[in-house]
Coordinates of C-alpha atoms in Angstrom, one line a residue:
M59 CA 65.7 17.3 58.6
N60 CA 68.0 14.1 56.9
R61 CA 71.7 13.7 57.3
Q62 CA 74.0 11.2 54.8
Q63 CA 77.0 9.7 55.9
R64 CA 80.0 8.7 54.2
H65 CA 83.3 6.9 55.1
V66 CA 86.2 8.6 53.6
G67 CA 88.9 6.5 54.9
A68 CA 90.0 2.7 54.1
K69 CA 91.4 -0.3 56.2
F70 CA 94.8 0.1 56.4
A71 CA 96.5 -3.0 54.0
R72 CA 99.3 -5.8 55.8
A73 CA 102.6 -5.1 56.0
P74 CA 104.5 -6.7 52.8
G75 CA 105.6 -10.3 53.6
V76 CA 108.6 -10.8 54.8
P77 CA 110.9 -14.1 54.8
V78 CA 109.6 -16.8 56.5
G79 CA 111.4 -18.4 59.4
D80 CA 113.3 -15.3 60.0
A81 CA 112.7 -14.2 63.4
V82 CA 111.8 -10.6 63.2
A83 CA 109.7 -12.0 60.3
D84 CA 107.8 -14.4 62.7
R85 CA 107.3 -11.3 65.2
L86 CA 105.6 -9.4 62.8
Q87 CA 103.4 -12.0 61.9
T88 CA 102.2 -12.4 65.1
G89 CA 101.7 -9.0 65.3
L90 CA 99.6 -8.8 62.3
A91 CA 97.6 -11.3 63.4
L92 CA 96.8 -10.0 66.8
H93 CA 96.2 -6.6 64.4
Q94 CA 93.6 -8.4 62.5
A95 CA 92.0 -10.4 65.7
G96 CA 91.6 -6.7 67.1
R97 CA 94.0 -7.0 70.2
L98 CA 95.9 -4.0 69.5
V99 CA 98.0 -3.3 72.2
E100 CA 99.2 -7.1 72.1
A101 CA 100.2 -6.2 68.5
E102 CA 102.4 -3.1 69.2
A103 CA 104.1 -5.3 71.9
C104 CA 105.2 -7.3 69.3
Y105 CA 106.3 -4.3 66.7
Q106 CA 107.9 -2.5 69.8
R107 CA 109.7 -5.9 70.3
V108 CA 110.6 -5.8 66.5
L109 CA 112.1 -2.1 66.9
A110 CA 114.3 -3.5 70.1
V111 CA 115.8 -5.6 67.5
E112 CA 116.1 -3.3 65.0
P113 CA 115.3 0.5 65.4
E114 CA 114.5 1.3 61.5
N115 CA 112.2 -1.7 60.6
P116 CA 110.3 0.4 58.3
D117 CA 107.0 -2.6 58.4
A118 CA 107.1 -1.9 62.0
L119 CA 107.2 1.4 62.5
H120 CA 104.3 1.8 59.4
L121 CA 102.6 -0.5 61.8
I122 CA 102.9 1.0 64.4
G123 CA 101.2 4.0 62.6
N124 CA 98.2 2.1 62.2
I125 CA 97.6 1.2 65.1
A126 CA 98.1 4.8 66.5
Y127 CA 95.9 5.9 63.5
Q128 CA 93.5 3.7 64.4
V129 CA 93.0 4.9 68.2
G130 CA 92.8 8.1 67.1
R131 CA 96.4 9.6 67.5
H132 CA 96.7 11.0 64.1
D133 CA 99.9 13.0 64.9
A134 CA 101.4 10.1 66.4
A135 CA 100.2 8.1 63.2
I136 CA 101.7 10.8 60.8
A137 CA 105.1 10.6 62.4
M138 CA 105.5 6.7 62.6
I139 CA 104.5 6.3 59.1
G140 CA 107.0 9.3 57.7
Q141 CA 109.6 7.5 59.6
A142 CA 108.8 4.3 57.7
I143 CA 108.7 6.0 54.4
R144 CA 112.1 7.3 55.3
R145 CA 113.7 4.0 55.7
N146 CA 111.6 2.8 52.7
G147 CA 110.7 4.9 49.8
R148 CA 109.2 2.6 47.2
N149 CA 106.1 1.0 49.5
P150 CA 103.2 2.5 48.0
L151 CA 101.2 2.0 50.9
Y152 CA 103.2 3.8 52.8
F153 CA 102.3 7.0 51.0
S154 CA 98.5 5.4 51.0
N155 CA 98.3 5.0 55.0
L156 CA 99.9 8.4 55.6
G157 CA 97.8 10.5 53.2
L158 CA 94.9 9.1 54.9
A159 CA 96.7 10.1 58.6
L160 CA 96.9 13.9 57.4
G161 CA 93.7 13.7 55.5
S162 CA 92.0 13.1 59.2
Q163 CA 93.6 16.2 60.4
G164 CA 92.1 17.7 57.5
R165 CA 95.1 18.3 55.7
F166 CA 93.7 17.3 52.0
D167 CA 96.8 18.7 50.0
E168 CA 99.4 17.4 51.9
A169 CA 97.4 14.5 51.8
L170 CA 96.4 14.6 48.3
T171 CA 100.6 14.6 47.5
R172 CA 101.4 11.4 49.3
F173 CA 98.5 9.0 47.9
E174 CA 99.8 10.8 44.1
Q175 CA 103.5 9.5 45.1
A176 CA 101.7 6.4 45.9
L177 CA 100.1 6.0 42.6
V178 CA 103.5 6.7 40.7
L179 CA 104.7 3.8 42.6
K180 CA 101.5 1.6 41.7
P181 CA 99.5 3.1 39.2
D182 CA 96.6 0.4 39.6
Y183 CA 96.3 0.6 43.3
A184 CA 92.7 1.1 43.6
E185 CA 92.5 1.9 47.3
A186 CA 95.2 5.2 46.7
H187 CA 92.8 6.3 44.0
H188 CA 89.7 5.5 45.9
N189 CA 91.4 7.4 48.9
R190 CA 92.5 10.3 46.4
A191 CA 88.6 11.1 45.2
N192 CA 87.7 10.9 48.9
V193 CA 90.3 13.8 49.5
L194 CA 89.5 15.4 45.8
T195 CA 86.0 15.4 47.3
A196 CA 86.6 17.0 50.7
L197 CA 88.6 20.0 48.8
N198 CA 85.6 20.2 46.4
R199 CA 87.3 19.2 43.3
H200 CA 84.3 17.3 42.4
V201 CA 84.9 16.4 38.8
E202 CA 88.4 15.1 39.4
A203 CA 86.8 12.9 42.5
L204 CA 84.5 10.9 40.2
A205 CA 87.4 10.6 37.7
S206 CA 89.7 9.0 40.5
Y207 CA 86.4 6.9 41.7
D208 CA 86.2 5.8 38.3
R209 CA 90.1 4.6 38.3
A210 CA 89.5 2.8 41.5
L211 CA 86.7 1.0 40.4
A212 CA 88.6 -0.1 36.7
V213 CA 90.9 -1.6 38.4
L214 CA 88.7 -3.4 41.2
P215 CA 84.9 -3.3 39.9
G216 CA 83.9 -4.9 43.3
F217 CA 85.1 -2.2 45.2
V218 CA 82.0 -1.9 47.5
Q219 CA 83.0 1.2 49.7
A220 CA 84.5 3.1 46.1
H221 CA 80.9 2.8 44.1
F222 CA 79.6 4.3 48.1
N223 CA 81.4 7.0 48.0
R224 CA 81.0 7.6 44.8
A225 CA 77.2 7.8 44.9
N226 CA 77.4 10.0 48.0
L227 CA 79.4 12.5 45.7
L228 CA 76.4 12.6 43.0
A229 CA 73.6 12.6 45.7
A230 CA 75.9 15.7 47.0
L231 CA 76.2 17.2 43.5
G232 CA 72.5 17.0 43.0
R233 CA 72.2 14.2 40.8
F234 CA 70.3 11.7 42.9
E235 CA 69.2 9.5 39.7
D236 CA 72.9 8.7 39.3
A237 CA 73.0 8.5 43.2
L238 CA 70.4 5.9 43.2
A239 CA 72.6 3.6 40.4
G240 CA 75.0 3.8 42.3
Y241 CA 73.7 2.6 45.6
D242 CA 72.2 0.1 44.0
R243 CA 75.2 -1.2 42.9
V244 CA 76.6 -1.2 46.2
L245 CA 73.9 -3.4 46.9
A246 CA 73.9 -5.6 43.9
L247 CA 77.6 -6.5 45.5
K248 CA 76.8 -6.2 48.8
A249 CA 72.7 -6.6 49.9
D250 CA 73.8 -6.2 53.8
H251 CA 74.8 -2.9 53.5
P252 CA 73.0 -0.8 56.1
E253 CA 74.8 2.4 55.1
A254 CA 74.0 2.3 51.4
H255 CA 70.2 1.3 52.1
N256 CA 69.4 4.2 54.0
N257 CA 71.5 6.7 51.9
R258 CA 69.7 5.3 48.9
G259 CA 66.3 6.6 51.5
N260 CA 67.8 9.8 51.2
A261 CA 68.5 10.2 47.5
L262 CA 64.8 8.6 46.9
R263 CA 63.8 11.4 49.1
A264 CA 65.0 13.5 47.2
L265 CA 62.9 12.8 44.4
R266 CA 59.9 12.7 46.1
R267 CA 59.7 8.5 45.9
L268 CA 58.7 8.8 49.7
E269 CA 57.4 5.3 50.0
A270 CA 60.0 3.5 48.0
A271 CA 62.1 5.8 50.5
L272 CA 60.6 4.3 53.1
A273 CA 61.3 1.0 52.0
S274 CA 65.2 1.7 52.1
Y275 CA 64.6 2.9 55.6
H276 CA 63.0 0.0 56.3
R277 CA 65.5 -2.6 54.9
A278 CA 68.4 -0.1 57.2
V279 CA 66.9 -0.7 60.5
A280 CA 66.3 -4.4 59.7
L281 CA 70.0 -4.6 59.1
K282 CA 71.2 -2.5 61.8
A283 CA 68.8 -2.4 65.4
D284 CA 70.9 0.9 66.7
Y285 CA 71.2 3.0 63.5
A286 CA 69.9 5.9 64.6
Q287 CA 70.6 7.8 62.0
A288 CA 68.4 5.9 59.6
F289 CA 65.4 5.7 62.6
N290 CA 65.6 9.7 62.0
N291 CA 65.5 9.6 58.4
R292 CA 62.6 7.1 58.0
G293 CA 60.8 9.4 60.9
V294 CA 61.4 12.4 58.2
V295 CA 59.9 10.8 55.7
L296 CA 56.7 9.5 57.8
Y297 CA 56.6 13.2 58.4
E298 CA 56.2 14.3 55.1
L299 CA 54.1 11.6 54.6
K300 CA 51.3 13.1 57.2
R301 CA 51.9 9.8 59.6
F302 CA 52.6 11.2 62.5
D303 CA 52.5 9.6 65.0
A304 CA 54.4 6.5 63.5
A305 CA 57.0 9.4 62.8
V306 CA 57.2 10.1 66.4
A307 CA 58.0 6.5 67.4
D308 CA 61.0 6.6 65.2
F309 CA 61.9 10.0 66.3
D310 CA 61.6 8.3 69.9
V311 CA 64.0 5.3 69.1
A312 CA 66.4 7.4 67.4
L313 CA 66.4 9.7 70.0
A314 CA 67.1 7.2 72.4
L315 CA 70.0 5.6 70.5
M316 CA 71.6 8.9 70.4
P317 CA 70.7 12.0 71.5
D318 CA 70.8 14.9 69.1
G319 CA 69.6 18.6 68.6
A320 CA 68.2 17.8 65.1
V321 CA 66.7 14.7 66.1
F322 CA 64.7 16.6 69.2
C323 CA 63.7 19.2 66.4
N324 CA 62.2 17.1 64.0
R325 CA 60.6 14.8 66.8
G326 CA 59.1 18.8 68.1
N327 CA 57.6 19.5 64.3
A328 CA 55.6 15.9 64.3
L329 CA 54.1 16.8 67.9
Q330 CA 53.6 20.5 66.5
A331 CA 51.5 18.4 63.4
L332 CA 49.5 16.7 66.1
A333 CA 48.8 19.5 67.9
R334 CA 50.3 18.6 70.8
F335 CA 51.7 21.9 71.4
D336 CA 52.9 21.9 74.9
E337 CA 55.2 18.3 74.2
A338 CA 56.2 19.6 70.7
L339 CA 57.6 22.8 73.0
A340 CA 59.5 20.7 75.2
S341 CA 61.0 18.9 72.3
Y342 CA 62.5 21.9 70.5
D343 CA 63.4 23.0 74.5
Q344 CA 65.7 19.8 74.6
A345 CA 67.0 20.4 71.2
V346 CA 68.2 23.6 72.2
A347 CA 69.8 22.4 75.1
L348 CA 72.0 19.8 73.3
K349 CA 72.8 22.5 70.3
P350 CA 72.4 26.1 71.3
D351 CA 73.1 27.4 67.8
H352 CA 70.6 25.3 66.9
A353 CA 68.5 28.1 64.7
E354 CA 65.9 26.1 63.2
A355 CA 64.9 24.5 66.5
F356 CA 64.7 28.3 67.4
Y357 CA 62.4 28.7 65.0
N358 CA 60.0 25.8 65.5
R359 CA 59.9 26.5 68.8
G360 CA 58.7 30.0 67.7
N361 CA 56.2 28.6 65.5
V362 CA 54.9 26.5 68.4
L363 CA 54.1 29.6 70.8
K364 CA 52.5 31.2 68.3
E365 CA 50.2 28.3 67.6
L366 CA 49.9 29.0 71.7
R367 CA 49.6 32.4 71.3
R368 CA 52.3 33.2 73.7
I369 CA 53.2 36.6 71.5
D370 CA 56.0 37.5 72.9
E371 CA 57.6 34.7 73.8
A372 CA 57.1 33.4 70.2
L373 CA 58.7 37.0 68.9
A374 CA 61.8 36.1 71.5
S375 CA 62.1 32.7 69.9
Y376 CA 62.4 33.9 66.3
E377 CA 64.7 36.9 67.5
K378 CA 67.0 34.4 68.8
A379 CA 67.0 32.7 65.7
L380 CA 67.9 35.6 63.5
A381 CA 70.6 36.3 66.1
L382 CA 72.4 32.9 64.7
R383 CA 71.0 33.3 61.0
P384 CA 69.9 36.7 60.3
D385 CA 69.2 35.5 56.3
Y386 CA 67.1 32.7 57.9
V387 CA 63.9 33.6 55.7
D388 CA 60.6 31.6 57.3
A389 CA 62.2 33.1 61.1
N390 CA 62.4 37.3 59.3
W391 CA 58.8 36.0 57.6
N392 CA 56.8 34.8 60.6
E393 CA 58.4 37.6 62.9
A394 CA 56.8 39.9 60.7
Y395 CA 53.7 37.8 60.5
L396 CA 53.1 38.3 64.6
R397 CA 54.0 41.9 64.4
L398 CA 51.0 42.1 61.7
L399 CA 48.7 40.1 64.1
T400 CA 49.5 41.8 66.9
G401 CA 48.7 44.8 64.7
D402 CA 52.3 46.4 64.5
F403 CA 51.9 47.7 60.8
E404 CA 55.0 49.6 61.3
R405 CA 57.5 46.8 62.0
G406 CA 55.7 44.1 60.4
L407 CA 54.7 45.4 56.5
T408 CA 58.8 46.0 56.2
R409 CA 59.9 42.8 57.0
S410 CA 56.9 41.0 55.2
E411 CA 58.7 41.4 52.2
W412 CA 61.2 38.6 53.5
R413 CA 58.1 36.5 52.2
W414 CA 59.7 36.3 48.5
N415 CA 62.8 34.9 49.5
N416 CA 61.5 31.5 50.2
P417 CA 61.0 29.2 47.5
A418 CA 58.4 27.3 49.6
S419 CA 55.7 30.1 49.6
G420 CA 55.5 29.6 45.8
L421 CA 55.7 33.3 45.6
Q422 CA 57.7 34.6 42.5
R423 CA 58.6 37.7 42.0
R424 CA 58.4 39.7 38.7
H425 CA 61.2 40.7 37.1
L426 CA 59.9 43.8 35.0
T427 CA 61.9 46.3 33.2
R428 CA 59.8 48.9 34.4
P429 CA 60.7 49.7 38.3
L430 CA 59.1 48.6 41.2
W431 CA 57.2 51.4 43.5
L432 CA 57.0 50.2 47.7
G433 CA 55.7 53.9 48.0
G434 CA 57.8 57.3 48.5
A435 CA 58.1 58.1 44.7
A436 CA 55.2 60.2 43.5
I437 CA 52.4 58.5 41.3
D438 CA 50.7 61.3 39.6
G439 CA 50.5 61.3 36.1
K440 CA 52.2 57.6 36.1
T441 CA 51.0 54.3 35.0
I442 CA 50.9 51.5 37.8
L443 CA 50.5 47.7 37.3
L444 CA 49.4 46.1 40.1
H445 CA 49.7 42.2 40.1
S446 CA 48.5 39.3 42.0
D447 CA 51.0 37.4 43.6
Q448 CA 49.1 35.2 46.5
G449 CA 46.0 33.7 46.3
M450 CA 42.9 35.2 44.7
G451 CA 41.2 35.9 48.5
D452 CA 44.2 38.0 48.8
V453 CA 43.7 40.1 45.6
I454 CA 39.4 40.6 46.8
F455 CA 41.7 41.8 50.4
F456 CA 44.5 43.8 48.6
C457 CA 42.2 45.8 45.7
R458 CA 40.8 48.4 48.1
Y459 CA 44.0 50.1 47.5
V460 CA 43.0 50.4 43.8
P461 CA 40.7 53.5 44.4
L462 CA 43.4 55.3 46.6
L463 CA 46.1 55.1 44.3
A464 CA 43.9 56.2 41.3
A465 CA 42.7 58.9 43.8
R466 CA 46.9 60.0 43.9
G467 CA 46.1 60.5 40.0
A468 CA 47.9 56.9 38.8
R469 CA 45.9 55.5 36.3
V470 CA 46.1 51.9 37.4
I471 CA 46.3 48.3 35.3
V472 CA 45.3 45.2 37.2
E473 CA 46.4 42.1 36.5
V474 CA 44.6 38.9 37.9
E475 CA 43.3 35.7 37.7
E476 CA 41.0 34.7 34.8
P477 CA 38.6 34.0 37.6
L478 CA 38.4 37.2 38.8
R479 CA 39.0 39.2 36.1
A480 CA 35.0 40.4 35.4
L481 CA 34.7 41.1 38.9
M482 CA 38.1 43.5 38.9
S483 CA 36.7 45.4 36.3
G484 CA 34.2 46.9 38.0
L485 CA 36.7 48.0 41.0
A486 CA 36.8 51.9 41.0
G487 CA 40.0 53.7 39.9
V488 CA 40.7 50.4 37.6
A489 CA 42.1 51.8 34.2
Q490 CA 42.3 48.5 32.5
C491 CA 41.7 44.7 34.0
I492 CA 43.8 42.2 32.2
S493 CA 44.9 38.5 32.8
K494 CA 47.7 36.9 34.0
T495 CA 47.7 34.8 30.3
E496 CA 47.9 38.5 28.4
T497 CA 50.8 41.0 27.4
A498 CA 50.5 43.7 29.6
P499 CA 50.3 47.1 28.3
D500 CA 53.1 50.3 28.8
F501 CA 53.3 50.9 32.2
D502 CA 56.0 52.9 34.5
L503 CA 55.9 51.4 37.5
H504 CA 54.4 48.0 39.2
C505 CA 53.6 46.7 42.4
P506 CA 52.4 43.3 43.9
M507 CA 49.2 43.4 45.3
S508 CA 50.5 42.3 48.6
S509 CA 52.7 45.2 49.1
L510 CA 50.3 47.8 48.9
P511 CA 49.9 48.1 52.8
L512 CA 53.6 48.9 52.7
A513 CA 53.7 51.0 49.6
C514 CA 50.5 52.9 51.4
E515 CA 51.8 53.0 54.7
T516 CA 49.1 51.8 56.4
R517 CA 48.5 51.5 59.8
L518 CA 46.1 50.2 62.3
E519 CA 44.1 53.2 62.7
T520 CA 44.6 54.5 58.7
I521 CA 43.5 50.5 57.4
P522 CA 41.0 51.5 54.0
G523 CA 37.7 49.4 55.4
T524 CA 35.4 51.5 54.1
T525 CA 33.0 48.9 52.1
P526 CA 31.6 48.0 49.9
Y527 CA 34.5 48.5 47.4
L528 CA 33.6 46.1 44.8
R529 CA 30.6 46.5 42.6
L530 CA 28.6 43.4 40.6
P531 CA 29.3 44.1 36.9
E532 CA 26.8 44.8 34.7
H533 CA 25.7 41.3 33.1
T534 CA 25.6 38.7 35.9
A535 CA 23.5 35.3 36.0
D536 CA 20.2 36.3 37.6
W537 CA 20.4 33.3 40.4
E538 CA 16.6 34.2 42.0
A539 CA 15.2 32.0 39.9
R540 CA 17.7 28.7 41.1
L541 CA 17.1 29.8 44.9
P542 CA 14.6 28.4 47.1
A543 CA 11.7 30.9 48.0
H544 CA 12.8 34.2 50.3
D545 CA 10.3 32.8 52.8
R546 CA 13.8 31.8 55.2
P547 CA 16.6 33.3 55.6
R548 CA 19.1 32.4 52.7
I549 CA 22.8 31.7 54.5
G550 CA 25.7 31.1 52.2
L551 CA 28.2 28.6 53.8
A552 CA 31.7 27.8 53.3
W553 CA 33.7 25.7 54.9
S554 CA 37.0 25.1 53.5
G555 CA 39.4 26.7 51.8
N556 CA 42.1 25.8 49.0
A557 CA 43.2 22.5 49.9
R558 CA 47.2 22.8 48.9
H559 CA 47.2 25.9 51.2
S560 CA 50.3 25.4 54.0
N561 CA 47.8 26.5 56.5
D562 CA 44.8 24.2 55.4
H563 CA 44.6 21.9 58.2
N564 CA 44.0 24.8 60.7
R565 CA 41.7 27.0 58.6
S566 CA 39.0 24.6 56.9
I567 CA 36.6 22.0 58.7
A568 CA 34.1 19.6 57.8
L569 CA 31.2 19.4 55.8
S570 CA 29.9 17.4 59.0
A571 CA 31.1 19.8 61.7
L572 CA 28.5 22.0 61.0
A573 CA 25.6 19.9 60.8
P574 CA 24.1 21.2 64.4
L575 CA 23.2 24.2 62.5
F576 CA 20.5 21.9 59.6
D577 CA 17.8 21.9 61.7
L578 CA 17.4 25.8 61.5
P579 CA 14.1 27.2 60.3
A580 CA 16.5 28.9 56.9
H581 CA 17.8 27.7 53.7
F582 CA 21.7 26.7 53.5
I583 CA 23.1 27.3 50.2
S584 CA 26.8 25.7 49.2
L585 CA 29.2 28.5 48.0
Q586 CA 32.5 25.7 47.4
T587 CA 33.5 25.3 44.4
E588 CA 35.6 22.4 45.5
V589 CA 34.4 19.9 47.3
R590 CA 36.1 17.6 49.0
P591 CA 35.3 14.1 48.7
D592 CA 34.2 12.8 52.4
D593 CA 32.4 16.3 52.0
A594 CA 30.9 16.0 48.8
A595 CA 28.9 12.4 50.5
T596 CA 27.8 15.1 53.2
L597 CA 26.3 17.1 50.8
R598 CA 24.7 14.5 48.9
A599 CA 22.9 13.3 52.2
Q600 CA 22.3 16.5 54.2
S601 CA 18.9 17.7 51.8
R602 CA 19.0 20.7 53.9
V603 CA 22.4 22.4 51.9
L604 CA 21.7 23.5 48.1
D605 CA 24.6 22.6 46.1
L606 CA 25.0 26.0 44.1
G607 CA 28.7 26.5 44.5
S608 CA 29.5 23.0 41.2
T609 CA 27.4 25.8 39.0
L610 CA 29.9 29.2 39.8
G611 CA 31.6 30.0 36.8
N612 CA 34.0 32.7 38.3
F613 CA 34.2 35.3 41.2
A614 CA 31.2 37.3 39.3
D615 CA 29.0 34.5 39.6
T616 CA 29.9 34.1 43.5
A617 CA 29.6 37.7 44.1
A618 CA 26.0 37.4 42.0
L619 CA 25.0 35.0 44.1
I620 CA 25.9 36.4 47.3
A621 CA 23.9 39.5 46.7
R622 CA 20.6 37.3 47.1
L623 CA 21.5 35.7 49.9
D624 CA 20.9 37.1 53.9
L625 CA 24.0 36.2 54.9
V626 CA 27.4 34.2 54.6
V627 CA 29.0 31.8 56.9
S628 CA 32.7 31.1 55.8
V629 CA 35.8 30.1 57.3
D630 CA 38.7 32.2 56.1
T631 CA 38.9 32.1 52.6
S632 CA 38.0 34.0 49.5
V633 CA 34.4 34.1 49.5
A634 CA 34.9 35.7 53.2
H635 CA 36.7 38.2 51.4
L636 CA 34.2 38.4 48.6
S637 CA 31.3 39.0 51.3
G638 CA 33.0 41.5 53.1
A639 CA 34.2 43.2 50.2
L640 CA 30.9 43.5 49.0
G641 CA 29.9 44.8 51.9
M642 CA 27.7 41.5 52.7
P643 CA 26.9 40.8 56.0
V644 CA 29.4 37.3 56.7
W645 CA 30.7 35.8 59.7
V646 CA 34.3 34.1 59.5
L647 CA 34.5 31.2 61.4
L648 CA 38.4 31.6 62.4
P649 CA 41.3 29.4 64.2
F650 CA 42.9 29.7 67.7
S651 CA 46.2 31.2 65.9
P652 CA 44.2 33.4 62.7
D653 CA 45.5 35.1 59.5
W654 CA 46.9 38.4 60.7
R655 CA 44.6 40.5 59.1
W656 CA 42.1 39.4 61.4
L657 CA 44.2 40.6 64.4
L658 CA 43.6 39.1 67.9
D659 CA 40.9 38.7 70.5
R660 CA 38.8 40.9 68.7
Q661 CA 34.9 39.9 67.3
D662 CA 34.4 42.7 64.4
S663 CA 37.3 43.8 61.6
P664 CA 38.7 47.1 61.2
W665 CA 38.9 46.2 57.2
Y666 CA 35.3 44.4 56.8
P667 CA 32.8 46.7 59.0
T668 CA 30.4 44.0 58.0
A669 CA 32.1 40.7 59.0
R670 CA 31.5 39.1 62.8
L671 CA 34.2 37.2 63.7
F672 CA 34.0 33.3 65.6
R673 CA 37.2 32.1 67.4
Q674 CA 38.4 29.2 68.3
S675 CA 39.3 29.1 71.9
K676 CA 42.0 26.8 71.3
S677 CA 43.8 25.1 68.7
R678 CA 41.9 23.2 66.3
E679 CA 38.6 22.8 68.5
W680 CA 35.3 23.8 66.3
N681 CA 32.5 22.6 68.2
A682 CA 32.3 25.3 70.6
V683 CA 32.9 27.6 67.4
V684 CA 30.0 25.8 65.8
G685 CA 27.9 26.5 69.1
Q686 CA 28.5 29.7 69.4
L687 CA 27.8 30.1 65.9
R688 CA 24.1 28.3 65.9
D689 CA 23.3 30.1 69.1
A690 CA 24.0 33.4 67.1
L691 CA 22.1 32.1 64.1
D692 CA 19.0 31.5 66.4
D693 CA 18.8 34.8 67.2
F694 CA 19.7 36.0 63.5
V695 CA 16.7 33.8 62.4
A696 CA 14.1 34.7 64.6
S697 CA 15.4 38.8 64.2
K698 CA 14.3 37.8 59.8

């Protein structure tokens, strides 16, 4: 989402002096003065007058070539400076400036030769070393480029542009600490260098020092009020710091200065985070209008359409992203997600294997010596290792397939996180349950647990939804003595999941949002093992909710407690899956765009027959859901 600027050119040096008093020399000096003042047309006229007297004057040819380079007439620059060299092949400045003109045309090998010719004539020519380094960078000869920057700086330690470009190269190589030191050297020499402040911010962002990066971008835009790139980069960091309104403001400034597809895409991301979905969609549309091959904009546009539940349009947008970039991991996975959400398991499950290719997902494919099993091959008489690969709620969800594999003749070893081991050990069909910290016994095949629906060729009509498929371990804590008298219905509550989950802002709610429930004649029991600070304050102040979640040691404890309740009310988290797997009544509060397992537009779940689903009617609006829940609980309590 950010960019870096690197200057690969250097200003043309002036022509060597000529004898004072000579008419040609006077015209050259007059031309140089005009040239330096930016009066290029008048300067060129002076140089042309020199050529009228001396048609082969190398200084005049060279300086006319300089002007041609400055105004973007690179072919003319190459021709004129080439003529100057043919008239005087001993001037290193000519060779260096010809190298710049060739480099501007992408003729890097020829440019490199010219810089090296300049350095033969003048080995301590700092500008030529610097320009040679720029060309070597363009040729991806990075070690040589760094050495050439160092030669330039050995000759001229205060050479700001060489320090700057060297730092840019280090950043491009991922050596961000070294790049940061380089930008600091630039700023020690020239504190008002806006590009150095901007690129220093980029290095700090790469190092995840976001507040420090923000300060660098502040300085860059203070020095250069029309610095669109720095406003965009600052907006990116503000977005990453979740200061979304401020990010939108910076993107708006950047776009006013320089309309750009990438910035419109960034603005759309911030608007999407603010749930301003229609505005985000318009921003992505502007991004692709400016840049029709912008795969990221089509992908992000699909995400907004998914949030708006415009499923067919979202799929079309993902498909456009994939037409531009077939290996686009996120687009492949999100298309799979939408197909699963709509019940198209045939296409969705196959494509969902793209999830392994995204480093940001946190998933790590197991590289085991035994073959991966994704269905097809017979498993009768084989030992198969099933290993957890996502969250603990996912383990509870996918372990329903274990009895199916055992029924097909497999010996099943299950590897899970330690808090799940006691519970999973009692699962039908499990021959052995081990913790992830243990060494696995010998096995013939292995399969990630989240790939089991694919391996078993699950379709909407063949979902293994029989419950309960989990049972309590033989030795579990007796919760009866800790619970209130059973004179009223006992209702368990789980209102938030893992705060680090990428979709937590959609699926979790604040405990205070459930306050309308607490005057009902029921006993409410918290099943939350992790309570956020605001919720902890509410919990302490709310005498109607008994906090037993903090005393739960593992999932076997949670299962034993749930077994003593009449009903569990939960957001989409492990408690919901555990309650459903135990065959307990569970009411699940779902966001407008839910996880694929809950499908769309239904109040029941084919995965959990005892579940009842309460859905948002629009994104991030829980009040109506809580109102429906309150009405349903009224009836539930009355029936008890």
